[in-house]
Amino acid sequence: MIFALAGNQNSGKTTLFNQLTGSNQHVGNFPGVTVEKKEGIIRKNKDASVVDLPGIYSLSPYTAEEIVTRDFLIKDKPDGIINIVDATNIERNLYLTLQLIELNIPIVVALNMMDAVTSSGSYIDIEKLSHELGVAVVPISASKNQGIDNLIKKAFEIAKEKVRPKKMDFCEGHVHRAIHAVAHLVEDHAQNMGISMRFAATRLVEGDEQIEKSLKLSANEKDILNHIVNEMEEELGTDREAALADMRYAFIENVCKKAVFKNKESKEQQRSIKIDNILTHKHFAIPIFLLIMCVIFYLTFGLIGSYLSELLELAISSFTNFTDAALAHFGLSPTIHSLIIDGIYAGVGSVLSFLPLIVVLFFFLSLLEDSGYMARVAFVMDKLLRKIGLSGRSFVPMLIGFGCSVPAILASRTLPSERDRKMTIVLTPFMSCSAKVPIYAIFVAAFFAQNKALVMISLYVLGMIVAILSGLLLKNTVFKGDPVPFVMELPAYRLPSFKTIMMHVWEKAKDFITRAFTVIFIASLIIWLLQSFDLRFNMVSDSSESMLASIGTFIAPIFKPLGFGNWQSSTALITGLTAKEAVISTFQVLMGGDMSLTDLFTPLSAVAFLSFTLLYMPCVAALAAMKREMGAKYAFFAITYQTGIAWIVAFLVYNIGRLLIGG
Amino acid sequence: MTLDRIDIGQSCKIVKVGGFGALRRRLLDMGLTPKTQVMVRKVAPMGDPIELCLRGYELTIRKDDAKNIEVVKWEEESI
């Protein structure tokens, strides 16, 4: 038996999903789009699963999330829908409920946050509400785990006995007549398509082109449809979309008048207004936000995260040493020995040491997200990002990019639109990540001892400028489509549940570990192979004879116009793909004892090299995250674009610099 | 009058939601339908977007989009 869990954003859907399934979850994507699909077994019921649909406000055919939800409900035909409704915000939440009811699938409404309703002195008459809506209503509190057993029981009941909604007529007058007429018109088509006649009719009256197409109406039927709709519009003096939205809300207002007795502003809302007086204050909002981010960065990359990372590195290296000794003792072939230690352990180990950073960072981010603060950040920062075709929501992932691209890319998951998500992921790596700092530091010390800070800051600024210009370029080319409108709910502040946050963190951690042992495992093997053998597959002792060095020599001419056509640089850039810090260690290995960076670079070509390092494709860990979040096609586009831009910028830096200096 | 010109703290009643496509639909879906009472709660620090209070919840929209929403002041109505 399959249930679909549907509801608005911020209605506590994820919390309810976690309560329903416990840890039996499976995360994937809906076919063809990068919209997350979570599936889980309902606790204590092995043969029943629940699919967590994206948080949406309506079944209109505009965003990827809405379309995915519709398609799932229409094509996958779940046995029942569990519709979660935020009782503290019941009017707007029921808007989706009415549309779900029209699908004529057994449905139970889970009226969430009933504890908050009661505590603020309001009252909802459950029986009355159930009667008015014609469907089962179960009061719950997902965060307090109240009423969940009841909900499961009711859900099974309606699914087993196929209890369809008792009524679907939510309208009167002209709209009613129009829907009725259209319903008769398309009855056969709807049956052929296997969808509810009522749903098809309402959608057609509303002007849903997608449904119209899939119903395969004849030209004659289309004419009749248009005639019916035109007549309705004329009589109402308004257009079809407004007419139906109005009809639904009018019905809801009527239901609420009968069943909901509400104080004007709930306690939660009053508290939120007070908190917002400070957090979105005219003058304090931005400083407070920056302060919060600084604290999170400090704790993640400075205090807790880096401490844990060092601890993990220590553990990994002692485990490596132990294996190393054991293998040597066992007398294993030196090739295999090197494969295990220098290839697998070194590669996977270096990526795995990011894990604590990700765990700590995501702990804080989930806290911000679930408390409702992230929506405020979007509210405050929207104006800045709008110009490059994004919305305020993209600000946080980009900011995290300064720490590490991997969690930044994963954080883009919270963006409400697929287009924004992809664009943010492409732009995020231009934010100079912390792994690049050692590269800058060593180059700057060697060439610009006088102006260390200036050069460092310039690099960061360069990254941001490139991101802004890229945004302007991409929004008019690759990511042209309509941006999803920035019409966003500011949910009431809530104390997030510790369990939900830990589940978020665990999800990210599990994901990351899986990738470390798959994609990154293979990448490490390949790099090791290239580093340890020459072109005739003899193992090399001097890395300058390795295949990697040969490839470096081969591609070096590409970088000649950028001023660093030496094979060491190109080899270092390749190893930099495993992790950016590797650029420096590669230089150290390849230059031997008596060479220094000043022999390979002039100050100008050093700047060009640093610009290239700043902008070119991110490391394997980030690449794997990109592929996971937006698919192979877009990930490939992203790295091609980033590396291309890096080349162009470095070229400009080097050649304009030469003209200016006159070298 | 349009919604972007309502002062902070003032309430108004929606007359008509203009615009087209996904944006308009989203506004309607979020409950900005004719005759609805809307209060302008605040303006973001950089002057845009704005925060509205309607149907018992808080919604933020951009000023450019608020220009498409025709309103009348609430007092005129209630007298």
XYZ file of C-alpha atoms in Angstrom:
742
model
C 0.000 0.000 0.000
C 1.344 3.400 -0.937
C 0.436 6.686 0.689
C 1.327 10.137 -0.581
C 2.182 12.798 1.974
C 1.198 16.189 0.608
C 1.073 19.642 2.151
C 2.302 23.218 2.168
C 5.850 24.215 2.934
C 6.386 24.915 6.629
C 3.428 22.767 7.613
C 5.612 20.292 9.485
C 5.615 17.800 6.640
C 9.185 16.613 7.126
C 8.635 16.177 10.849
C 5.505 14.122 10.229
C 7.316 12.066 7.601
C 10.048 11.284 10.106
C 7.449 10.353 12.722
C 5.680 8.080 10.269
C 8.744 6.283 9.028
C 11.406 6.498 11.708
C 14.733 5.789 10.091
C 13.376 3.625 7.265
C 13.899 6.257 4.600
C 15.132 6.234 1.088
C 16.041 9.463 -0.691
C 16.077 9.753 -4.464
C 14.884 12.036 -7.208
C 11.658 12.119 -9.150
C 12.281 10.898 -12.696
C 13.693 13.548 -14.993
C 13.954 16.384 -12.499
C 16.141 17.133 -9.525
C 13.256 17.345 -7.124
C 13.849 15.247 -4.076
C 11.719 12.160 -3.569
C 11.725 10.643 -0.124
C 10.142 7.298 0.498
C 9.805 5.327 3.697
C 8.134 2.341 5.284
C 5.400 3.311 7.741
C 6.458 2.194 11.193
C 5.216 -1.212 12.285
C 3.637 -1.757 8.852
C 6.064 -3.496 6.562
C 3.825 -3.543 3.510
C 2.875 0.144 3.580
C 5.098 2.937 2.414
C 4.698 6.691 2.270
C 6.127 9.069 -0.334
C 6.976 12.567 0.839
C 5.886 14.909 -1.951
C 7.465 18.370 -2.321
C 6.006 21.147 -0.184
C 3.623 23.055 -2.429
C 0.759 25.525 -2.099
C -1.286 24.541 -5.131
C -1.525 21.971 -7.892
C -1.085 24.603 -10.600
C 1.236 23.585 -13.413
C 4.064 26.096 -12.966
C 6.943 24.929 -10.821
C 8.756 21.613 -11.175
C 7.578 20.748 -7.656
C 3.921 21.270 -8.469
C 4.147 19.276 -11.678
C 5.973 16.422 -9.966
C 3.314 16.261 -7.273
C 0.512 16.234 -9.796
C 2.152 13.615 -11.949
C 2.766 11.404 -8.976
C -0.818 11.658 -7.753
C -2.284 11.120 -11.216
C 0.061 8.502 -12.637
C 1.334 6.531 -9.658
C -2.157 6.356 -8.138
C -1.361 6.125 -4.433
C -3.881 4.206 -2.322
C -4.388 7.218 -0.130
C -3.290 10.800 0.447
C -2.215 12.061 3.828
C -2.693 15.804 3.594
C -0.913 17.685 6.340
C -2.522 21.001 7.243
C -1.030 23.615 9.561
C -3.892 24.344 11.934
C -2.406 27.721 12.909
C -2.610 28.808 9.273
C -5.651 26.877 8.259
C -7.189 29.114 5.584
C -4.255 29.030 3.221
C -3.445 25.375 3.929
C -6.942 24.218 3.039
C -6.535 25.747 -0.417
C -4.347 22.814 -1.421
C -6.678 20.414 0.408
C -9.605 21.393 -1.808
C -7.540 20.678 -4.903
C -6.406 17.321 -3.543
C -10.007 16.369 -2.760
C -10.944 16.926 -6.401
C -8.589 14.094 -7.370
C -11.139 11.706 -5.824
C -8.469 9.630 -4.108
C -9.055 8.458 -0.505
C -7.668 11.246 1.662
C -7.188 12.003 5.325
C -6.382 15.483 6.604
C -3.717 15.524 9.329
C -4.433 18.730 11.216
C -0.988 19.563 12.556
C 0.144 21.913 15.347
C -3.061 21.460 17.257
C -1.086 22.001 20.469
C -0.242 25.543 19.339
C -3.879 26.222 18.481
C -5.080 25.092 21.878
C -2.384 26.929 23.801
C -3.242 30.238 22.174
C -6.843 29.873 23.247
C -8.276 29.050 19.842
C -10.500 26.123 19.077
C -11.178 23.984 16.032
C -14.268 21.799 15.834
C -12.781 18.699 14.233
C -16.079 16.966 13.578
C -17.590 20.034 12.021
C -14.515 20.571 9.872
C -14.574 16.948 8.735
C -18.255 17.256 7.926
C -17.832 20.488 5.956
C -14.896 19.127 3.945
C -16.385 15.683 3.506
C -13.147 13.916 4.443
C -11.602 12.441 7.579
C -9.699 14.898 9.797
C -7.247 13.764 12.499
C -5.749 16.294 14.922
C -2.026 15.752 15.485
C 1.111 17.411 16.737
C 3.952 16.051 14.649
C 6.707 17.658 16.698
C 5.303 16.205 19.947
C 4.468 12.864 18.359
C 0.792 13.183 19.339
C -2.010 11.660 17.336
C 0.299 9.870 14.900
C -1.025 6.391 15.727
C -4.534 7.652 15.200
C -3.527 9.139 11.884
C -1.955 5.898 10.680
C -5.057 3.960 11.738
C -7.362 6.347 9.901
C -5.151 6.373 6.802
C -5.266 2.580 6.577
C -9.003 2.616 7.112
C -9.765 4.983 4.251
C -7.270 3.321 1.920
C -8.491 -0.218 2.585
C -12.138 0.666 2.271
C -11.472 3.106 -0.529
C -13.358 5.898 1.193
C -13.546 8.656 -1.404
C -14.167 12.284 -0.483
C -17.875 12.831 0.203
C -18.133 16.063 -1.718
C -16.277 17.860 -4.406
C -18.530 20.759 -5.076
C -17.007 23.826 -3.547
C -18.699 26.443 -5.609
C -21.930 28.004 -6.543
C -23.384 30.047 -9.338
C -21.550 30.588 -12.571
C -18.391 28.676 -11.687
C -20.480 25.720 -10.587
C -22.364 25.721 -13.861
C -19.199 25.978 -15.932
C -17.451 23.135 -14.120
C -20.516 20.977 -14.399
C -20.887 21.569 -18.114
C -17.214 20.857 -18.755
C -17.344 17.729 -16.610
C -19.994 16.260 -18.878
C -18.011 17.280 -21.902
C -14.796 15.530 -20.853
C -16.145 12.568 -18.933
C -14.863 9.978 -21.412
C -11.472 11.641 -21.821
C -10.929 11.748 -18.080
C -11.888 8.107 -17.785
C -9.435 7.152 -20.533
C -6.709 9.067 -18.788
C -7.688 7.515 -15.483
C -8.204 10.770 -13.605
C -11.135 12.172 -11.745
C -13.688 13.859 -13.978
C -14.125 16.643 -11.478
C -10.373 17.335 -11.354
C -10.136 17.396 -15.140
C -13.104 19.763 -15.414
C -11.845 22.216 -12.781
C -8.404 22.253 -14.332
C -9.830 22.933 -17.775
C -12.006 25.760 -16.542
C -8.948 27.158 -14.784
C -6.997 27.127 -18.049
C -4.499 24.343 -17.353
C -2.810 23.751 -20.706
C -0.954 20.675 -19.550
C -4.111 18.828 -18.604
C -5.866 20.070 -21.734
C -3.126 18.558 -23.854
C -3.056 15.195 -22.094
C -6.847 14.877 -22.231
C -6.630 14.981 -26.047
C -9.756 17.038 -26.644
C -11.107 17.330 -30.170
C -11.224 20.726 -31.878
C -14.985 20.776 -31.416
C -14.720 20.027 -27.700
C -12.108 22.740 -27.324
C -14.487 25.209 -28.906
C -17.272 24.243 -26.534
C -14.867 24.504 -23.587
C -13.776 27.977 -24.624
C -17.346 29.008 -25.079
C -18.301 27.812 -21.586
C -15.339 29.573 -20.042
C -15.937 32.813 -21.928
C -19.517 32.835 -20.797
C -18.484 32.303 -17.189
C -15.864 35.053 -17.364
C -18.372 37.458 -18.824
C -21.006 36.741 -16.234
C -18.552 37.034 -13.340
C -16.686 39.996 -14.749
C -13.388 38.342 -13.880
C -11.019 35.889 -15.542
C -10.938 32.124 -15.084
C -7.908 31.885 -12.789
C -9.100 34.550 -10.388
C -12.595 33.087 -10.458
C -11.471 29.672 -9.283
C -9.024 30.920 -6.677
C -11.777 33.172 -5.374
C -14.284 30.343 -5.292
C -11.975 28.102 -3.278
C -11.098 30.782 -0.771
C -14.742 31.779 -0.430
C -15.613 28.166 0.395
C -12.765 27.970 2.911
C -13.809 31.200 4.607
C -17.257 29.748 5.013
C -15.919 26.475 6.458
C -13.675 28.337 8.876
C -16.536 30.515 10.024
C -18.360 27.364 11.087
C -15.552 25.232 12.482
C -12.663 27.476 13.523
C -12.794 29.820 16.495
C -9.615 31.753 16.429
C -8.060 34.547 18.392
C -6.977 37.352 16.164
C -3.265 36.733 16.480
C -1.954 33.504 17.913
C 0.715 33.487 20.606
C 3.191 32.121 18.111
C 2.474 34.915 15.713
C 2.834 37.589 18.373
C 6.144 36.099 19.425
C 7.303 36.027 15.797
C 6.433 39.681 15.338
C 8.497 40.539 18.398
C 11.479 38.503 17.180
C 11.183 40.078 13.759
C 11.235 43.531 15.296
C 14.908 42.783 15.892
C 15.918 40.238 13.238
C 14.461 42.076 10.263
C 14.974 45.530 11.770
C 15.739 48.293 9.333
C 19.278 48.885 10.616
C 20.128 45.785 12.629
C 18.962 43.068 10.229
C 22.101 42.885 8.086
C 24.649 43.244 10.901
C 22.842 40.550 12.912
C 22.782 38.236 9.927
C 26.495 38.746 9.273
C 27.207 38.170 12.946
C 25.255 34.901 12.939
C 27.104 33.716 9.834
C 30.469 34.706 11.344
C 29.716 32.704 14.468
C 28.659 29.686 12.409
C 31.771 29.951 10.241
C 33.977 30.323 13.256
C 32.439 27.314 14.970
C 32.497 25.205 11.816
C 35.794 26.041 10.206
C 37.567 27.376 13.258
C 36.528 25.702 16.459
C 34.438 22.540 16.524
C 34.601 21.414 12.910
C 38.314 21.789 12.414
C 39.002 20.188 15.784
C 36.906 17.194 14.825
C 38.486 17.142 11.379
C 41.936 17.005 12.879
C 40.799 14.266 15.186
C 39.403 12.285 12.288
C 42.539 12.888 10.230
C 44.558 11.611 13.124
C 42.398 8.520 13.335
C 42.608 7.982 9.593
C 46.366 8.403 9.526
C 46.938 6.058 12.450
C 44.658 3.532 10.803
C 46.626 4.049 7.581
C 49.904 3.539 9.407
C 48.562 0.433 11.024
C 47.449 -1.008 7.689
C 50.727 0.107 6.147
C 52.729 -1.786 8.741
C 50.475 -4.813 8.546
C 50.762 -4.960 4.771
C 54.536 -4.557 4.911
C 54.697 -7.313 7.493
C 52.551 -9.523 5.312
C 54.942 -8.885 2.428
C 52.277 -7.789 -0.057
C 53.380 -6.791 -3.552
C 54.653 -3.194 -3.414
C 52.286 -2.202 -6.245
C 49.177 -3.386 -4.409
C 50.563 -1.979 -1.209
C 50.954 1.434 -2.823
C 47.500 1.129 -4.388
C 45.907 0.627 -1.007
C 47.905 3.163 0.960
C 48.771 5.924 -1.537
C 45.716 5.463 -3.667
C 42.651 4.444 -1.721
C 43.539 5.442 1.824
C 45.065 8.773 0.845
C 42.296 9.680 -1.592
C 39.235 8.583 0.328
C 40.819 9.598 3.624
C 41.484 13.172 2.546
C 37.894 13.590 1.397
C 36.476 11.844 4.430
C 38.197 14.349 6.671
C 35.708 16.948 5.367
C 32.929 14.997 7.058
C 33.023 16.778 10.441
C 32.827 20.163 8.691
C 29.748 19.040 6.844
C 28.086 17.601 9.905
C 28.699 20.709 12.026
C 27.741 23.147 9.288
C 24.540 21.305 8.496
C 23.615 21.166 12.125
C 23.612 24.973 12.201
C 21.997 25.369 8.809
C 19.141 23.033 9.693
C 18.698 25.047 12.861
C 18.382 28.251 10.822
C 16.131 26.633 8.258
C 13.765 24.870 10.641
C 13.458 27.813 13.000
C 12.201 29.992 10.153
C 15.195 32.326 10.077
C 16.340 31.318 6.593
C 13.156 32.787 5.096
C 14.028 36.086 6.812
C 17.508 35.995 5.304
C 15.913 35.662 1.897
C 13.592 38.557 2.757
C 16.477 40.788 3.814
C 18.930 39.864 1.038
C 16.583 39.519 -1.902
C 17.290 42.908 -3.386
C 21.001 42.136 -3.741
C 20.575 38.895 -5.649
C 17.640 39.856 -7.796
C 19.809 41.676 -10.293
C 21.663 38.507 -11.256
C 18.434 36.594 -11.753
C 18.336 34.853 -8.388
C 16.372 35.485 -5.220
C 17.361 36.089 -1.612
C 17.171 32.362 -0.999
C 20.443 31.782 -2.844
C 22.415 33.967 -0.489
C 23.150 31.416 2.176
C 24.461 28.627 -0.104
C 26.743 31.141 -1.780
C 28.043 32.369 1.530
C 28.803 28.811 2.630
C 30.790 28.486 -0.583
C 33.511 30.576 1.053
C 33.940 27.753 3.526
C 33.541 24.726 1.298
C 31.725 24.174 -1.977
C 30.473 20.724 -0.995
C 28.059 21.718 1.791
C 27.224 24.874 -0.199
C 26.038 22.791 -3.120
C 24.132 20.477 -0.806
C 22.557 23.502 0.925
C 21.077 24.691 -2.355
C 18.603 21.859 -1.816
C 16.453 24.234 0.236
C 15.861 26.550 -2.733
C 12.257 26.357 -3.821
C 12.849 26.313 -7.571
C 14.839 23.979 -9.771
C 16.149 26.773 -11.958
C 17.445 28.807 -9.008
C 18.993 25.678 -7.579
C 20.977 24.876 -10.713
C 22.113 28.430 -11.235
C 23.212 28.732 -7.612
C 25.182 25.499 -7.896
C 26.978 26.714 -11.023
C 27.895 30.025 -9.391
C 28.780 28.811 -5.900
C 32.266 27.430 -6.704
C 33.346 30.949 -7.721
C 33.218 31.794 -4.037
C 36.783 31.025 -3.072
C 36.675 28.003 -0.758
C 38.872 27.598 2.286
C 40.944 24.796 0.722
C 42.387 27.337 -1.704
C 43.768 29.506 1.062
C 47.033 27.514 1.424
C 47.684 27.927 -2.316
C 47.173 31.677 -2.126
C 49.235 31.888 1.034
C 52.287 30.187 -0.416
C 52.203 32.074 -3.707
C 51.584 35.381 -2.020
C 54.450 34.783 0.390
C 56.761 33.989 -2.529
C 55.794 36.863 -4.816
C 53.907 39.569 -2.978
C 55.371 39.684 0.500
C 54.677 43.448 0.554
C 50.992 43.282 -0.379
C 49.822 39.977 1.041
C 46.393 41.099 2.210
C 45.687 43.152 -0.893
C 46.337 40.237 -3.252
C 44.306 37.838 -1.122
C 41.334 40.191 -0.936
C 41.562 40.907 -4.663
C 41.242 37.193 -5.363
C 38.095 36.912 -3.255
C 36.645 39.984 -4.954
C 37.571 38.600 -8.383
C 35.613 35.440 -7.592
C 32.558 37.470 -6.609
C 32.773 39.676 -9.698
C 32.991 36.625 -11.943
C 29.968 35.140 -10.141
C 27.962 38.336 -10.689
C 28.899 38.599 -14.355
C 28.202 34.898 -14.828
C 24.800 35.359 -13.212
C 23.980 38.139 -15.649
C 25.179 36.019 -18.555
C 23.486 32.775 -17.520
C 20.140 34.306 -16.671
C 19.857 35.465 -20.274
C 21.161 32.246 -21.838
C 21.291 28.833 -20.214
C 18.869 29.581 -17.387
C 16.603 31.791 -19.387
C 13.155 30.480 -18.386
C 10.913 32.448 -16.086
C 12.343 32.745 -12.627
C 9.935 31.376 -10.061
C 8.203 34.417 -8.602
C 9.491 35.537 -5.247
C 6.254 35.160 -3.332
C 7.336 33.549 -0.116
C 5.775 32.757 3.202
C 7.510 34.030 6.315
C 6.629 31.195 8.680
C 6.243 31.810 12.396
C 9.455 31.194 14.341
C 9.480 27.755 15.869
C 11.817 25.881 18.091
C 13.073 23.149 15.757
C 12.881 19.581 16.945
C 16.241 18.078 17.746
C 15.257 14.785 16.157
C 14.420 16.407 12.802
C 17.665 18.334 12.778
C 19.694 15.246 13.534
C 17.905 13.442 10.723
C 18.817 16.247 8.304
C 22.426 16.039 9.422
C 22.486 12.266 9.218
C 21.042 12.380 5.714
C 23.809 14.700 4.497
C 26.484 12.708 6.279
C 25.265 9.422 4.861
C 25.147 10.916 1.415
C 28.664 12.225 1.725
C 30.078 8.963 3.043
C 28.407 7.028 0.234
C 30.018 9.310 -2.293
C 33.405 9.078 -0.598
C 33.327 5.345 -1.127
C 32.000 5.379 -4.680
C 32.801 8.333 -6.938
C 35.739 9.540 -4.929
C 37.049 6.010 -4.471
C 37.225 5.571 -8.232
C 38.694 9.014 -8.786
C 41.413 8.288 -6.233
C 42.262 5.054 -8.009
C 42.614 6.818 -11.336
C 44.812 9.570 -9.941
C 46.981 6.990 -8.169
C 47.321 5.011 -11.392
C 48.388 8.110 -13.290
C 50.775 9.163 -10.581
C 52.475 5.830 -10.034
C 53.029 4.498 -13.527
C 54.680 5.748 -16.684
C 53.187 5.405 -20.133
C 54.498 1.844 -20.446
C 52.880 0.893 -17.137
C 56.148 0.601 -15.282
C 55.950 1.774 -11.741
C 57.909 4.995 -11.337
C 59.901 6.212 -8.385
C 60.349 9.741 -9.721
C 56.957 11.363 -10.190
C 58.271 13.504 -13.056
C 58.282 10.339 -15.193
C 54.724 9.361 -14.332
C 51.774 9.332 -16.694
C 50.405 12.287 -14.814
C 53.540 14.268 -15.603
C 53.242 13.191 -19.231
C 49.684 14.416 -19.328
C 50.830 17.577 -17.604
C 53.484 18.086 -20.274
C 50.943 17.325 -22.955
C 48.373 19.862 -21.811
C 50.918 22.467 -20.693
C 50.727 24.360 -24.031
C 47.091 25.177 -23.241
C 48.343 27.313 -20.379
C 51.178 28.927 -22.323
C 49.068 31.963 -23.291
C 48.267 32.370 -19.585
C 51.944 32.629 -18.687
C 52.419 29.296 -16.940
C 53.137 26.775 -19.671
C 55.418 24.649 -17.495
C 54.492 21.007 -16.903
C 54.640 21.339 -13.136
C 51.765 23.833 -13.080
C 49.494 21.797 -15.281
C 50.242 18.644 -13.297
C 49.500 20.478 -10.063
C 46.209 21.718 -11.488
C 45.223 18.141 -12.305
C 46.041 16.805 -8.859
C 44.199 19.836 -7.485
C 41.054 18.150 -8.666
C 41.295 15.594 -5.859
C 41.438 18.404 -3.321
C 42.657 21.921 -3.879
C 45.329 21.680 -1.195
C 46.986 19.054 -3.399
C 48.161 21.825 -5.757
C 50.751 22.889 -3.224
C 51.906 19.405 -2.258
C 52.282 18.540 -5.944
C 54.466 21.561 -6.525
C 56.588 20.528 -3.597
C 57.051 17.039 -5.005
C 57.604 18.085 -8.618
C 60.044 20.909 -8.016
C 62.445 18.798 -6.035
C 64.795 20.352 -3.543
C 66.639 23.093 -5.415
C 63.798 24.724 -7.328
C 61.355 27.303 -6.061
C 58.155 28.884 -7.291
C 60.079 31.941 -8.453
C 61.860 29.759 -11.030
C 58.540 28.740 -12.557
C 56.562 31.961 -12.311
C 56.962 35.678 -12.744
C 54.817 37.745 -10.372
C 52.419 38.361 -13.258
C 52.109 34.709 -14.275
C 51.677 33.885 -10.588
C 48.642 36.162 -10.482
C 47.333 34.517 -13.649
C 47.883 31.082 -12.090
C 46.099 32.102 -8.894
C 43.165 33.509 -10.895
C 42.922 30.230 -12.766
C 43.089 28.220 -9.545
C 40.388 30.391 -8.038
C 37.941 29.855 -10.864
C 38.545 26.495 -12.513
C 36.430 23.404 -11.860
C 36.071 22.392 -8.217
C 37.441 19.246 -6.596
C 36.016 15.747 -7.064
C 34.009 15.938 -3.850
C 32.245 19.079 -5.075
C 31.879 17.606 -8.547
C 30.183 14.544 -7.097
C 27.853 16.824 -5.128
C 27.039 18.764 -8.295
C 26.243 15.603 -10.192
C 24.046 14.421 -7.358
C 22.134 17.684 -7.142
C 21.595 18.526 -10.789
C 22.451 15.509 -12.891
C 25.421 14.669 -15.105
C 24.447 16.988 -17.947
C 24.372 20.165 -15.907
C 27.367 19.126 -13.827
C 29.332 18.736 -17.053
C 28.102 22.114 -18.230
C 29.147 23.652 -14.929
C 32.724 22.374 -14.972
C 33.167 23.240 -18.646
C 31.861 26.720 -18.014
C 33.960 27.230 -14.893
C 37.165 26.003 -16.503
C 36.478 28.049 -19.646
C 35.881 31.200 -17.628
C 39.018 30.480 -15.599
C 41.069 30.284 -18.777
C 39.635 33.499 -20.187
C 40.097 35.449 -16.964
C 43.673 34.200 -16.480
C 44.391 35.043 -20.116
C 43.084 38.565 -19.668
C 44.952 39.033 -16.402
C 48.241 37.886 -17.932
C 48.011 39.723 -21.238
C 46.524 42.970 -19.997
C 49.113 42.853 -17.234
C 51.879 42.444 -19.817
C 50.608 45.423 -21.789
C 50.486 47.548 -18.658
C 53.857 46.513 -17.315
C 55.248 46.456 -20.798
C 56.790 42.975 -20.398
C -4.207 52.677 -5.724
C -1.753 49.771 -5.818
C -0.439 47.651 -2.973
C 3.145 48.942 -3.199
C 1.964 52.403 -2.170
C 0.271 51.409 1.060
C 2.078 52.734 4.143
C 3.568 50.399 6.711
C 0.989 49.343 9.293
C -1.944 50.226 7.052
C -4.587 47.766 5.935
C -6.251 47.597 2.577
C -8.700 45.500 0.596
C -7.758 43.844 -2.675
C -9.757 44.918 -5.683
C -7.985 43.180 -8.519
C -4.832 41.126 -9.080
C -3.195 42.043 -12.368
C -0.179 40.597 -14.154
C -0.109 37.203 -15.832
C 1.292 33.684 -15.832
C 3.094 31.965 -12.982
C 3.463 35.084 -10.857
C -0.197 36.055 -10.923
C -1.238 32.500 -10.312
C 1.081 32.252 -7.352
C -0.339 35.440 -5.855
C -3.874 34.080 -6.200
C -2.886 30.691 -4.804
C -1.341 32.337 -1.757
C -4.680 33.924 -0.974
C -4.376 37.366 -2.520
C -7.861 37.199 -3.975
C -10.348 40.069 -4.403
C -11.981 41.370 -1.206
C -9.183 39.975 0.983
C -7.894 42.216 3.757
C -4.137 42.790 3.623
C -1.936 44.623 6.102
C 1.517 45.871 5.112
C 3.703 44.749 8.012
C 7.113 46.090 7.021
C 9.623 46.825 4.293
C 12.933 44.948 4.027
C 16.037 46.885 5.147
C 17.116 47.569 1.574
C 13.692 48.993 0.702
C 12.345 45.910 -1.027
C 10.579 43.400 -0.788
C 7.626 44.035 1.526
C 6.048 41.884 4.209
C 2.276 41.436 4.189
C -0.102 39.986 6.701
C -3.187 38.298 5.293
C -5.437 35.378 6.177
C -3.577 35.049 9.468
C -0.089 34.552 8.049
C 2.907 36.521 6.789
C 3.814 36.718 3.130
C 6.602 38.568 1.368
C 6.401 39.858 -2.200
C 8.468 42.262 -4.268
C 7.348 45.843 -4.765
C 7.373 45.405 -8.548
C 4.842 42.614 -8.167
C 2.803 44.555 -5.618
C 2.313 47.189 -8.331
C 0.043 44.732 -10.118
C -2.326 44.465 -7.186
C -5.068 47.047 -7.074
C -6.370 47.900 -3.609
C -8.490 50.355 -1.683
C -7.771 51.540 1.827
C -9.527 49.451 4.440
C -11.030 52.377 6.410
C -12.913 53.748 3.431
C -14.563 50.404 3.159
C -15.506 49.677 6.743
C -17.274 52.960 7.448
